[in-house]
Amino acid sequence: MADSPLRVIALGGFGEIGKNLLALEYEDDILIIDAGLMFPESDMLGIDLVYPDITYLTQRADRLQAVILTHGHEDHIGALPYLLKYLDVPVYATALTRGLAEIKLKEAGLLEDSELHTITPADVLELGCFRVEFFHVCHSIPDAVGVIINTPIGAVVHATDFKFDQEPVDGKLTEVDKLRRVGDQGVLLLMSDSTNADSPGFTPSEQQINATLQDVMAAAPGRIIIATFASNISRIQQVLNIARQNNRRVGVIGRSMVNNVRMAAALGYLDTPYEELLGTSEMNNLPPEQVVIVCTGSQGEPSAVLARLAANEHAQLQIQAGDTVVLSATPIPGNEELVNRIINDLFRLGADVIYSDLSDVHVSGHGSQEDLKLMLALTRPRFFVPMHGEYRHLVLHARLARAAGIPAENMLIVESGGVIEVWPDRIALGEKINGGYVLVDGLSVGDIGAAVLRDRKHLSRDGFLVAMVAIDRATGDVVADPEILTRGFVYVAESEELIEGAKDRMWQVLRTPGAASSARNKIKDVLSQYCYNRTGRRPLILPLVLEV
Amino acid sequence: MADSPLRVIALGGFGEIGKNLLALEYEDDILIIDAGLMFPESDMLGIDLVYPDITYLTQRADRLQAVILTHGHEDHIGALPYLLKYLDVPVYATALTRGLAEIKLKEAGLLEDSELHTITPADVLELGCFRVEFFHVCHSIPDAVGVIINTPIGAVVHATDFKFDQEPVDGKLTEVDKLRRVGDQGVLLLMSDSTNADSPGFTPSEQQINATLQDVMAAAPGRIIIATFASNISRIQQVLNIARQNNRRVGVIGRSMVNNVRMAAALGYLDTPYEELLGTSEMNNLPPEQVVIVCTGSQGEPSAVLARLAANEHAQLQIQAGDTVVLSATPIPGNEELVNRIINDLFRLGADVIYSDLSDVHVSGHGSQEDLKLMLALTRPRFFVPMHGEYRHLVLHARLARAAGIPAENMLIVESGGVIEVWPDRIALGEKINGGYVLVDGLSVGDIGAAVLRDRKHLSRDGFLVAMVAIDRATGDVVADPEILTRGFVYVAESEELIEGAKDRMWQVLRTPGAASSARNKIKDVLSQYCYNRTGRRPLILPLVLEV
């Protein structure tokens, strides 16, 4: 009987959106599954990207056996360059996932130094004490796999992001038989995608949107512009299929989409060679009723193609009256306002816009409650840990597992940074580790923390006011009149009287006998009060006493 | 035959969310319908509220006949104190709407000087050249009315926010007969709510959520906390009804909700006297299974009750394990991320949370496509102008009107600031006016404009850096070492080397012979480049050369 527990280290993807990264640790062996990033939340002001904190892994670099990538979405592979910058560890992925990862590693200048292995769902790997198998899953990208990790104390199923699509675009079903077999043999622990744990029923097949796409292509009087995720290779194949039936040709635009499509076509994941796609001059010069353009920006990203089209700021492409724009994606929470603005602007430019409130232009790649129950029923695990979702989704997924017969004491809900220890007969929380964020802002990774974000928030609301004065080092006499510099607080050109009043308050402080030593703090207090009384606002007040 | 057109002045509610304010002008008479506000969009940093620009009205103060309020929602009455601060004009509203408006006027110290009149849907008013009638409409607040304005050139129907609820909570149906009659007599112009122009079908009856509320009340093991809009008096009546059937008593919490409920109960719009509602001590001390609490904050507003409960920061009330929280509202676009965080935090505190993805806990108060078509069919207007919606909703509503047989040349889509001139036989765009925003920040209204918002946005992303030096006024010599003050750019405590480098760059500029005269601009250029090269960020750089 094993003395050591299997440790599940939740580094990302538990109680948050994105940034999926999990480590399984048994004695001296660590296996990493996925290396995702997340996009900044609305209060991470000025932040470009968010990586998982990998300190736990860098401190145990000699124990790392491998990174397994389950599929090619940003929240599963986006932090791979960051991980491989610090860790020398082989990466295993299916062909498409590997291709998408290589694009990122190449951009980061890390491709040549990385050890990448292509796997298929039929492969079996021996990685330290872990024997690893795979099962194909349907998701909104081809070539996705779940992972079966046979550990010294039992089998772990990592179901990644999945749904049971009975009619996937590429014809490859989620491998139910393999899951049933591993269930028959006994599963110690299931970890499974919770993203749609609040959606009843089964998630519809990708085929459901074929009808909408067909209707749009048949009816649209001019060009059709379809915005979707750059990684949604299945959706692009659907567009290619239906365009062909409607005598339209397809082009793609947007750097990340062009890169992905070129690679997917080269690897055979699209049935059209990249060279046969439309170039931008054909997009503009072919008869409009023969053109379909697939582009990035379905989440309202300000620098992506769709936002630039809506702002009429794209160099190669302009929206024309008669264009039909299809937003083939549902906004991620937080992006709705941006996406709605883009829709409004596209209508203003004379386009017709088809979006998710109007039509079935998108289906989720994540399983709904019935998919999740089916995964539980196939694998029949002893222990269950919900993953991939906000906290509410984890709770609701655990509730489904309770209904499926898993006792409450056999499951744990953890957030990123949580550690779960699994024994053959029990599951328990381990000591928490640092599972936080590493924020990327410009060229620097990790230098921005809570203090700077707090200042940015303060500045965003009320601006700042710098109050300066120069005093004689020896005598304490004021040698230059007080100066005020302010931005984001009031409109300076129309606030002369307010600013003169602030200078008067500074003079009052400076004229107080013996003020020099405590002038900074007194000026700060007096001006804070003055600004609040006059405006109801609280700018960041920074006094500066220059000694000359 | 009339020589003058009827002018429709779109001051708010056209192509935006909220801020509904419309003026009808015929020769020397102006009639104002509604005086709403909007809540700031996500890029209006630090802004508290947004009022419509009423310059057009203040410049024509002697022509104003009346303000008619169609119902008591913020986006229809919230700017009334602002309007009445500048304009001396009588206000007409139904009893509940008037009561809600009075709460606002009282807070603003304007109640005593305001001229308010209570109307019923049966009343007919003569206001200048306008003969004004009303029709009751169902909406998510009782006592809402649409307006029929008989002008010298024909009848205008202002359908405000409405739906054709066949089973409203207060039993009062939208007055279809009156609409049909006015349609029979001939409608020159219809203006109608576009909010849900992208939703197919009819909007469900408010009764649809009774079943959900009943299920929740019957099943919840402890207290039930229901968050909804403070003005949603119908929803509160529903909660009272169903609580009674389940042997639960109801309390309300949150300043605006307490004010509204007290007033609505006093006017007979709730069937329970205010004194019979639970106080906070009873909410905490009665057996939990007998308690229902209705509170504010369903949109995630950080200072409202629900957000404070989720943060465990409410003085009188704490979430307990066993509480069930119901979010009886759908997030307005832009609020989803805030609302989702609150849901996650409530789950973390051990509550069960019922929200719109899970259950029918809210229905819209706005008519869907079939409601809109029915309004068009009843009134059969010659001209049609969609209102109350984002631009996309106006376009889609116009499309419905086309399908209903209104020729394209008989309708116009305008955004706020647009002017429409209506003649008996044609409709045309007039010259645009300023229909923009007035931003409220703290105590000041209107002093914050695009320049300050631009600075706040810049500061929110990259912070600022103030570079100071004192030079001798006579010689140009540097008399105090350069100083750097920075916030929101880098974490100062760990950026000593970066900041010393910036000071070195300043010295290089200052040592250049003859630099004093242009030192400010040179320092700005050099430091901008330095910061960007070192960090990839672009803080707001403010050089200051102090002459002593």
XYZ file of N, CA, C and O in Angstrom, chain A residues 15 41-43 45-46 197-200 333-334 336-337 340-341 343-344 347-348 352-353 355 357-358 369 390-393 395-396 399 415 441-444 447-448 451-452 455-456 459-464 466 468-470 473 479-481 483 485 487-491 494 532-537 540 542-544 546-548, chain B residues 15 41-43 45-46 197-200 333-334 336-337 340-341 343-344 347-348 352-353 355 357-358 369 390-393 395-396 399 415 441-444 447-448 451-452 455-456 459-464 466 468-470 473 479-481 483 485 487-492 494 532-537 540 542-544 546-548:
636
model
N -11.344 28.337 -10.299
C -11.955 29.527 -9.727
C -11.635 30.798 -10.477
O -11.738 31.891 -9.946
N -8.311 41.052 -16.236
C -9.642 41.465 -15.824
C -9.730 42.985 -15.884
O -8.716 43.673 -16.004
N -10.953 43.495 -15.782
C -11.149 44.924 -16.056
C -10.428 45.808 -15.053
O -10.126 46.955 -15.347
N -10.126 45.301 -13.866
C -9.427 46.162 -12.916
C -7.910 45.969 -12.933
O -7.202 46.563 -12.119
N -5.530 47.339 -14.610
C -5.390 48.460 -15.537
C -4.003 48.471 -16.186
O -2.994 48.405 -15.506
N -3.999 48.580 -17.491
C -2.743 48.685 -18.230
C -2.025 47.370 -18.445
O -0.967 47.338 -19.066
N -21.115 24.583 -16.414
C -21.856 23.832 -15.394
C -23.175 24.500 -15.039
O -24.012 23.897 -14.360
N -23.385 25.745 -15.479
C -24.685 26.375 -15.223
C -25.618 26.315 -16.432
O -26.699 26.905 -16.396
N -25.233 25.575 -17.469
C -26.105 25.459 -18.643
C -26.793 24.101 -18.657
O -26.122 23.068 -18.659
N -28.117 24.083 -18.690
C -28.822 22.804 -18.714
C -28.647 22.093 -20.055
O -28.255 22.711 -21.050
N -17.653 37.225 -20.555
C -18.099 38.261 -19.609
C -17.023 39.329 -19.419
O -15.864 39.023 -19.183
N -17.432 40.570 -19.527
C -16.493 41.677 -19.446
C -16.290 42.336 -20.804
O -15.913 43.495 -20.895
N -18.739 42.434 -23.250
C -20.013 42.740 -23.916
C -20.086 44.180 -24.400
O -20.572 44.454 -25.499
N -19.641 45.113 -23.535
C -19.802 46.529 -23.899
C -18.973 46.862 -25.146
O -19.457 47.531 -26.062
N -20.652 45.257 -28.176
C -21.856 45.983 -28.580
C -21.515 47.278 -29.315
O -22.190 47.665 -30.260
N -20.478 47.966 -28.859
C -20.067 49.195 -29.547
C -19.660 48.923 -30.964
O -19.956 49.687 -31.883
N -20.648 46.426 -32.825
C -21.865 46.118 -33.604
C -22.552 47.419 -34.007
O -22.943 47.614 -35.164
N -22.697 48.346 -33.071
C -23.327 49.638 -33.387
C -22.569 50.360 -34.493
O -23.167 50.890 -35.429
N -23.122 48.782 -37.929
C -24.429 49.204 -38.459
C -24.347 50.637 -38.975
O -24.889 50.973 -40.019
N -23.638 51.521 -38.226
C -23.517 52.919 -38.660
C -22.832 53.031 -40.019
O -23.129 53.919 -40.797
N -24.933 45.077 -42.496
C -25.877 44.306 -41.708
C -25.027 43.469 -40.752
O -23.948 43.015 -41.122
N -25.486 43.294 -39.541
C -24.689 42.559 -38.557
C -25.540 41.450 -37.945
O -26.662 41.682 -37.515
N -25.514 38.818 -34.965
C -24.798 38.527 -33.723
C -25.613 37.584 -32.866
O -26.740 37.232 -33.221
N -27.413 37.481 -30.208
C -28.787 37.675 -29.755
C -29.789 37.412 -30.872
O -30.961 37.164 -30.622
N -29.315 37.515 -32.107
C -30.219 37.437 -33.251
C -30.321 36.049 -33.850
O -31.329 35.699 -34.428
N -24.525 20.684 -18.663
C -24.745 19.796 -17.523
C -24.860 18.320 -17.923
O -24.304 17.449 -17.249
N -15.124 29.564 -13.229
C -15.147 30.465 -12.086
C -15.651 29.676 -10.881
O -16.192 28.579 -11.020
N -15.523 30.263 -9.706
C -15.884 29.537 -8.484
C -17.308 28.999 -8.552
O -17.582 27.865 -8.167
N -18.234 29.854 -9.082
C -19.634 29.407 -9.170
C -19.769 28.142 -10.007
O -20.584 27.267 -9.714
N -18.980 28.053 -11.071
C -19.068 26.863 -11.924
C -18.545 25.630 -11.206
O -19.081 24.536 -11.378
N -18.681 25.108 -7.979
C -19.708 24.702 -7.008
C -20.833 23.947 -7.711
O -21.289 22.894 -7.243
N -21.269 24.485 -8.843
C -22.399 23.860 -9.542
C -22.000 22.506 -10.123
O -22.805 21.571 -10.156
N -22.073 20.042 -7.441
C -23.459 19.659 -7.138
C -23.949 18.581 -8.111
O -24.650 17.642 -7.718
N -9.279 26.577 -5.329
C -8.962 27.640 -6.276
C -7.462 27.577 -6.568
O -6.713 26.867 -5.893
N 3.201 43.664 -18.390
C 2.894 45.027 -18.840
C 4.073 45.506 -19.672
O 5.155 45.748 -19.146
N 3.855 45.625 -20.962
C 4.942 46.033 -21.835
C 6.027 44.975 -21.852
O 5.755 43.793 -22.022
N 7.264 45.406 -21.619
C 8.396 44.479 -21.709
C 8.610 43.683 -20.432
O 9.368 42.723 -20.428
N 7.969 44.094 -19.363
C 8.289 43.478 -18.080
C 7.228 42.469 -17.658
O 6.042 42.680 -17.855
N 6.702 42.732 -12.660
C 7.113 43.850 -11.804
C 5.920 44.661 -11.298
O 6.048 45.432 -10.364
N 4.774 44.510 -11.950
C 3.587 45.254 -11.525
C 2.793 44.407 -10.536
O 2.425 43.280 -10.831
N 0.270 47.329 -5.531
C 0.456 48.749 -5.218
C 0.325 49.611 -6.467
O -0.366 50.631 -6.463
N 0.980 49.194 -7.552
C 0.904 49.980 -8.784
C -0.520 49.964 -9.336
O -1.036 50.993 -9.793
N -2.578 52.432 -7.456
C -2.322 53.803 -7.917
C -3.013 54.070 -9.255
O -3.600 55.129 -9.459
N -2.925 53.105 -10.157
C -3.557 53.309 -11.466
C -5.061 53.493 -11.315
O -5.675 54.309 -12.002
N -5.638 56.959 -9.917
C -5.389 57.943 -10.974
C -6.507 57.940 -12.010
O -6.902 58.987 -12.526
N -7.049 56.752 -12.313
C -8.087 56.657 -13.351
C -9.359 57.365 -12.915
O -10.130 57.821 -13.743
N -9.580 57.444 -11.618
C -10.830 58.046 -11.137
C -10.703 59.537 -10.872
O -11.608 60.305 -11.164
N -9.600 59.930 -10.262
C -9.503 61.304 -9.772
C -8.216 62.011 -10.180
O -8.008 63.167 -9.783
N -7.329 61.351 -10.915
C -6.111 62.019 -11.349
C -5.155 62.311 -10.196
O -5.257 61.714 -9.120
N -4.224 63.232 -10.433
C -3.233 63.544 -9.403
C -2.963 65.039 -9.373
O -3.316 65.786 -10.302
N 0.405 67.373 -8.130
C 1.737 67.516 -7.542
C 1.885 68.967 -7.085
O 1.626 69.892 -7.858
N 4.498 71.648 -5.537
C 5.929 71.814 -5.346
C 6.264 73.168 -4.783
O 5.609 74.164 -5.113
N 7.347 73.171 -4.034
C 7.869 74.441 -3.587
C 9.375 74.261 -3.373
O 9.819 73.158 -3.016
N 10.147 75.313 -3.632
C 11.595 75.256 -3.380
C 11.893 76.119 -2.164
O 11.437 77.265 -2.082
N 17.811 75.663 1.698
C 18.247 74.564 2.555
C 18.667 75.089 3.939
O 18.404 74.470 4.962
N 12.019 79.999 -1.761
C 12.801 80.730 -2.753
C 12.171 80.696 -4.142
O 12.655 81.339 -5.061
N 11.122 79.875 -4.308
C 10.386 79.942 -5.577
C 8.916 79.722 -5.241
O 8.588 78.897 -4.372
N 8.040 80.462 -5.897
C 6.606 80.349 -5.609
C 6.124 78.909 -5.764
O 6.632 78.166 -6.608
N 4.218 75.741 -7.010
C 3.720 75.362 -8.335
C 2.794 74.163 -8.180
O 3.022 73.310 -7.321
N 1.020 71.023 -10.434
C 0.896 70.265 -11.687
C -0.240 69.276 -11.473
O -0.201 68.487 -10.519
N -3.226 66.540 -13.490
C -3.838 65.927 -14.674
C -4.915 64.947 -14.201
O -4.755 64.280 -13.187
N -5.987 64.893 -14.943
C -7.038 63.924 -14.651
C -7.907 64.297 -13.466
O -8.812 63.548 -13.089
N -7.657 65.460 -12.895
C -8.417 65.898 -11.712
C -9.468 66.935 -12.110
O -10.666 66.748 -11.900
N -9.007 68.016 -12.706
C -9.918 69.037 -13.228
C -9.396 69.460 -14.593
O -8.260 69.161 -14.957
N -10.222 70.163 -15.350
C -9.764 70.694 -16.623
C -8.966 71.952 -16.320
O -9.515 72.979 -15.943
N -9.621 75.670 -17.263
C -10.796 76.357 -16.707
C -10.810 76.314 -15.188
O -11.853 76.515 -14.567
N -11.149 68.050 -1.867
C -12.402 67.334 -1.637
C -13.548 68.308 -1.381
O -14.650 68.153 -1.923
N -13.284 69.321 -0.565
C -14.342 70.292 -0.263
C -14.800 71.034 -1.516
O -15.981 71.315 -1.671
N -13.845 71.339 -2.369
C -14.191 72.127 -3.548
C -14.823 71.295 -4.657
O -15.655 71.792 -5.411
N -14.415 70.021 -4.804
C -14.833 69.253 -5.990
C -15.523 67.926 -5.667
O -16.104 67.315 -6.562
N -15.417 67.475 -4.425
C -15.938 66.137 -4.135
C -15.045 65.035 -4.687
O -15.462 63.876 -4.757
N -13.834 65.378 -5.111
C -12.915 64.372 -5.675
C -11.676 64.254 -4.798
O -11.359 65.154 -4.038
N -4.826 61.979 -6.210
C -3.602 61.554 -5.531
C -2.745 62.815 -5.330
O -2.379 63.477 -6.298
N 0.603 64.691 -4.236
C 2.027 64.430 -4.041
C 2.750 65.746 -3.788
O 2.974 66.517 -4.719
N 3.081 66.033 -2.543
C 3.819 67.265 -2.250
C 5.310 67.046 -2.475
O 5.825 65.943 -2.243
N 5.966 68.064 -2.957
C 7.403 67.943 -3.162
C 8.079 69.228 -2.707
O 7.787 70.302 -3.228
N 11.486 71.039 -2.593
C 12.820 70.965 -3.186
C 13.739 71.882 -2.387
O 13.474 73.073 -2.255
N 14.819 71.342 -1.852
C 15.742 72.184 -1.086
C 16.867 72.642 -1.986
O 17.528 71.828 -2.634
N 17.074 73.963 -2.042
C 18.132 74.472 -2.934
C 19.146 75.252 -2.110
O 18.897 75.618 -0.973
N -29.801 55.830 -29.876
C -28.469 55.314 -30.163
C -27.592 55.170 -28.943
O -26.373 55.133 -29.042
N -20.370 54.938 -19.058
C -19.796 53.801 -19.770
C -18.409 53.511 -19.202
O -17.852 54.320 -18.458
N -17.872 52.341 -19.576
C -16.654 51.893 -18.903
C -15.468 52.816 -19.155
O -14.536 52.850 -18.369
N -15.497 53.595 -20.238
C -14.354 54.475 -20.477
C -14.581 55.892 -19.952
O -13.754 56.766 -20.177
N -14.000 57.325 -17.126
C -13.325 56.979 -15.868
C -13.607 58.017 -14.788
O -13.431 59.214 -15.005
N -14.005 57.549 -13.630
C -14.221 58.433 -12.488
C -15.535 59.191 -12.517
O -15.824 59.956 -11.599
N -35.388 45.081 -29.672
C -35.684 44.858 -31.093
C -34.906 43.678 -31.659
O -35.189 43.221 -32.760
N -33.926 43.177 -30.915
C -33.218 41.984 -31.403
C -33.713 40.695 -30.752
O -33.123 39.640 -30.963
N -34.800 40.772 -29.970
C -35.330 39.559 -29.342
C -36.567 39.086 -30.080
O -37.533 39.837 -30.197
N -36.564 37.849 -30.557
C -37.744 37.347 -31.262
C -38.918 37.116 -30.303
O -38.740 37.053 -29.089
N -25.276 45.233 -20.284
C -23.950 45.028 -20.892
C -22.899 45.946 -20.267
O -23.116 47.152 -20.135
N -21.800 45.371 -19.880
C -20.746 46.130 -19.201
C -20.669 45.764 -17.725
O -19.640 45.929 -17.087
N -21.449 42.615 -16.529
C -21.400 41.161 -16.328
C -20.251 40.736 -15.434
O -20.403 39.870 -14.577
N -19.069 41.329 -15.650
C -17.893 40.880 -14.909
C -18.073 41.162 -13.417
O -17.794 40.308 -12.572
N -20.667 38.729 -12.023
C -20.123 37.379 -11.878
C -19.203 37.273 -10.662
O -19.205 36.263 -9.955
N -18.431 38.307 -10.419
C -17.560 38.286 -9.233
C -18.367 38.196 -7.956
O -17.986 37.503 -7.018
N -21.338 36.928 -7.636
C -21.894 35.570 -7.542
C -20.828 34.624 -6.989
O -21.093 33.829 -6.075
N -19.617 34.707 -7.522
C -18.533 33.851 -7.021
C -18.295 34.075 -5.534
O -18.146 33.115 -4.765
N -21.036 32.532 -3.368
C -20.814 31.080 -3.257
C -19.682 30.802 -2.266
O -19.766 29.881 -1.458
N -18.613 31.595 -2.332
C -17.477 31.381 -1.414
C -17.909 31.519 0.038
O -17.355 30.867 0.928
N -26.171 29.697 -1.474
C -26.558 29.199 -2.781
C -26.996 30.430 -3.585
O -27.581 31.356 -3.017
N -26.674 30.445 -4.860
C -27.006 31.628 -5.652
C -27.786 31.202 -6.892
O -27.379 30.288 -7.604
N -29.108 32.607 -10.367
C -28.923 33.752 -11.267
C -29.449 33.412 -12.649
O -29.899 32.291 -12.895
N -28.511 32.726 -15.634
C -28.129 31.591 -16.473
C -28.773 30.290 -15.984
O -28.891 29.327 -16.730
N -29.154 30.278 -14.724
C -29.632 29.048 -14.106
C -31.138 28.913 -14.131
O -31.676 27.808 -14.146
N -39.776 41.593 -30.423
C -40.162 41.914 -31.798
C -41.675 41.855 -32.030
O -42.242 42.726 -32.696
N -29.696 51.138 -28.340
C -28.434 51.396 -29.002
C -28.698 51.460 -30.514
O -29.757 51.062 -30.982
N -27.695 51.911 -31.261
C -27.902 52.103 -32.693
C -28.396 50.819 -33.368
O -29.304 50.846 -34.199
N -27.802 49.680 -32.961
C -28.210 48.403 -33.579
C -29.698 48.135 -33.363
O -30.384 47.606 -34.233
N -30.211 48.507 -32.186
C -31.621 48.261 -31.916
C -32.510 49.163 -32.774
O -33.578 48.746 -33.227
N -31.773 50.261 -35.775
C -31.750 49.706 -37.135
C -32.688 48.508 -37.235
O -33.482 48.383 -38.176
N -32.617 47.629 -36.226
C -33.438 46.416 -36.280
C -34.919 46.749 -36.114
O -35.779 46.107 -36.722
N -36.191 47.955 -39.322
C -36.393 46.825 -40.226
C -37.755 46.159 -39.970
O -38.446 45.749 -40.907
N -29.608 59.729 -33.952
C -28.984 59.558 -32.645
C -29.173 60.847 -31.853
O -29.620 61.872 -32.400
N -19.079 64.501 -11.908
C -17.980 63.891 -11.154
C -17.890 64.612 -9.822
O -17.495 65.782 -9.769
N -18.263 63.939 -8.768
C -18.255 64.587 -7.456
C -19.271 65.703 -7.408
O -20.430 65.525 -7.794
N -18.830 66.878 -6.987
C -19.747 68.002 -6.813
C -19.998 68.758 -8.109
O -20.892 69.583 -8.173
N -19.199 68.507 -9.121
C -19.276 69.341 -10.314
C -20.017 68.640 -11.437
O -19.871 67.442 -11.645
N -17.852 69.921 -15.807
C -16.495 70.456 -15.974
C -15.531 69.434 -16.552
O -14.458 69.792 -17.025
N -15.889 68.160 -16.498
C -15.009 67.120 -17.042
C -15.391 66.849 -18.494
O -16.546 66.546 -18.790
N -10.740 65.973 -22.646
C -9.308 66.088 -22.332
C -8.982 65.408 -21.004
O -8.012 64.646 -20.904
N -9.788 65.670 -19.996
C -9.531 65.059 -18.685
C -9.728 63.540 -18.763
O -8.937 62.766 -18.202
N -6.689 62.025 -20.258
C -5.599 61.925 -19.277
C -5.850 60.778 -18.297
O -4.932 60.027 -17.951
N -7.086 60.647 -17.834
C -7.373 59.552 -16.884
C -7.102 58.193 -17.514
O -6.585 57.290 -16.870
N -3.363 57.748 -17.678
C -2.856 57.469 -16.324
C -3.221 56.063 -15.873
O -2.453 55.394 -15.190
N -4.423 55.603 -16.253
C -4.876 54.283 -15.789
C -4.025 53.174 -16.379
O -3.897 52.107 -15.808
N -3.459 53.428 -17.554
C -2.677 52.376 -18.218
C -1.202 52.406 -17.845
O -0.595 51.369 -17.659
N -0.642 53.613 -17.812
C 0.813 53.702 -17.695
C 1.277 54.651 -16.607
O 2.484 54.844 -16.442
N 0.366 55.307 -15.884
C 0.778 56.199 -14.812
C 1.458 57.456 -15.324
O 1.318 57.822 -16.496
N 2.188 58.110 -14.443
C 2.846 59.355 -14.838
C 4.235 59.436 -14.222
O 4.568 58.690 -13.285
N 6.774 62.738 -13.149
C 7.086 64.160 -13.092
C 8.594 64.284 -12.902
O 9.165 63.667 -11.999
N 11.568 66.948 -12.269
C 11.755 68.320 -11.816
C 13.204 68.673 -11.675
O 14.030 67.848 -11.280
N 13.477 69.951 -11.910
C 14.809 70.458 -11.642
C 14.665 71.947 -11.321
O 13.758 72.608 -11.834
N 15.514 72.440 -10.421
C 15.503 73.874 -10.115
C 16.750 74.490 -10.726
O 17.857 73.972 -10.550
N 17.579 81.434 -11.948
C 16.888 82.268 -12.926
C 17.880 83.097 -13.745
O 17.701 83.299 -14.939
N 20.497 74.297 -9.636
C 20.781 74.568 -8.221
C 20.238 73.477 -7.294
O 20.500 73.491 -6.106
N 19.443 72.560 -7.835
C 19.054 71.391 -7.028
C 19.016 70.192 -7.962
O 18.595 70.301 -9.108
N 19.459 69.067 -7.469
C 19.524 67.869 -8.296
C 18.143 67.521 -8.857
O 17.124 67.766 -8.205
N 14.799 65.679 -9.651
C 13.965 64.782 -8.843
C 12.945 64.130 -9.761
O 12.469 64.740 -10.719
N 9.230 62.040 -9.649
C 8.076 61.555 -8.899
C 7.270 60.704 -9.865
O 6.902 61.178 -10.938
N 4.079 57.549 -10.264
C 3.077 56.631 -9.713
C 2.392 55.904 -10.868
O 2.148 56.496 -11.913
N 2.071 54.643 -10.668
C 1.302 53.902 -11.666
C 2.128 53.472 -12.871
O 1.611 52.870 -13.792
N 3.421 53.778 -12.845
C 4.294 53.447 -13.982
C 5.118 52.205 -13.659
O 5.070 51.200 -14.361
N 5.888 52.280 -12.588
C 6.662 51.124 -12.125
C 6.514 51.061 -10.606
O 6.059 52.011 -9.980
N 6.893 49.950 -10.025
C 6.891 49.845 -8.573
C 8.163 50.539 -8.079
O 9.271 50.039 -8.242
N 7.961 51.730 -7.492
C 9.080 52.629 -7.224
C 10.147 51.970 -6.351
O 11.348 52.087 -6.620
N 11.238 49.143 -6.181
C 12.122 48.177 -6.852
C 12.669 48.724 -8.161
O 13.135 47.971 -9.008
N 10.080 54.203 -22.633
C 9.548 53.215 -23.558
C 10.573 52.140 -23.872
O 10.263 50.949 -23.879
N 11.811 52.554 -24.108
C 12.853 51.571 -24.414
C 13.077 50.610 -23.256
O 13.314 49.425 -23.464
N 12.991 51.150 -22.049
C 13.290 50.308 -20.895
C 12.125 49.407 -20.490
O 12.321 48.314 -19.963
N 10.881 49.895 -20.664
C 9.735 49.158 -20.099
C 8.651 48.807 -21.107
O 7.754 48.022 -20.789
N 8.693 49.402 -22.290
C 7.580 49.204 -23.220
C 6.329 49.948 -22.795
O 5.248 49.685 -23.314
N 6.445 50.874 -21.858
C 5.275 51.638 -21.385
C 5.466 53.114 -21.712
O 6.567 53.574 -21.914
N 2.651 59.233 -18.721
C 2.479 60.664 -18.998
C 3.700 61.363 -18.397
O 3.935 61.268 -17.187
N 5.749 64.635 -17.373
C 5.540 66.049 -17.089
C 6.836 66.643 -16.547
O 7.176 66.435 -15.391
N 7.558 67.380 -17.383
C 8.792 68.010 -16.908
C 8.449 69.336 -16.224
O 7.500 70.017 -16.620
N 9.199 69.648 -15.197
C 8.959 70.919 -14.516
C 10.295 71.549 -14.192
O 11.102 70.965 -13.468
N 11.911 74.556 -12.346
C 11.576 75.586 -11.362
C 12.702 76.618 -11.387
O 13.860 76.277 -11.175
N 12.354 77.868 -11.621
C 13.397 78.906 -11.628
C 13.434 79.573 -10.261
O 12.414 80.035 -9.769
N 14.648 79.578 -9.656
C 14.754 80.172 -8.311
C 15.757 81.326 -8.335
O 16.560 81.437 -9.273
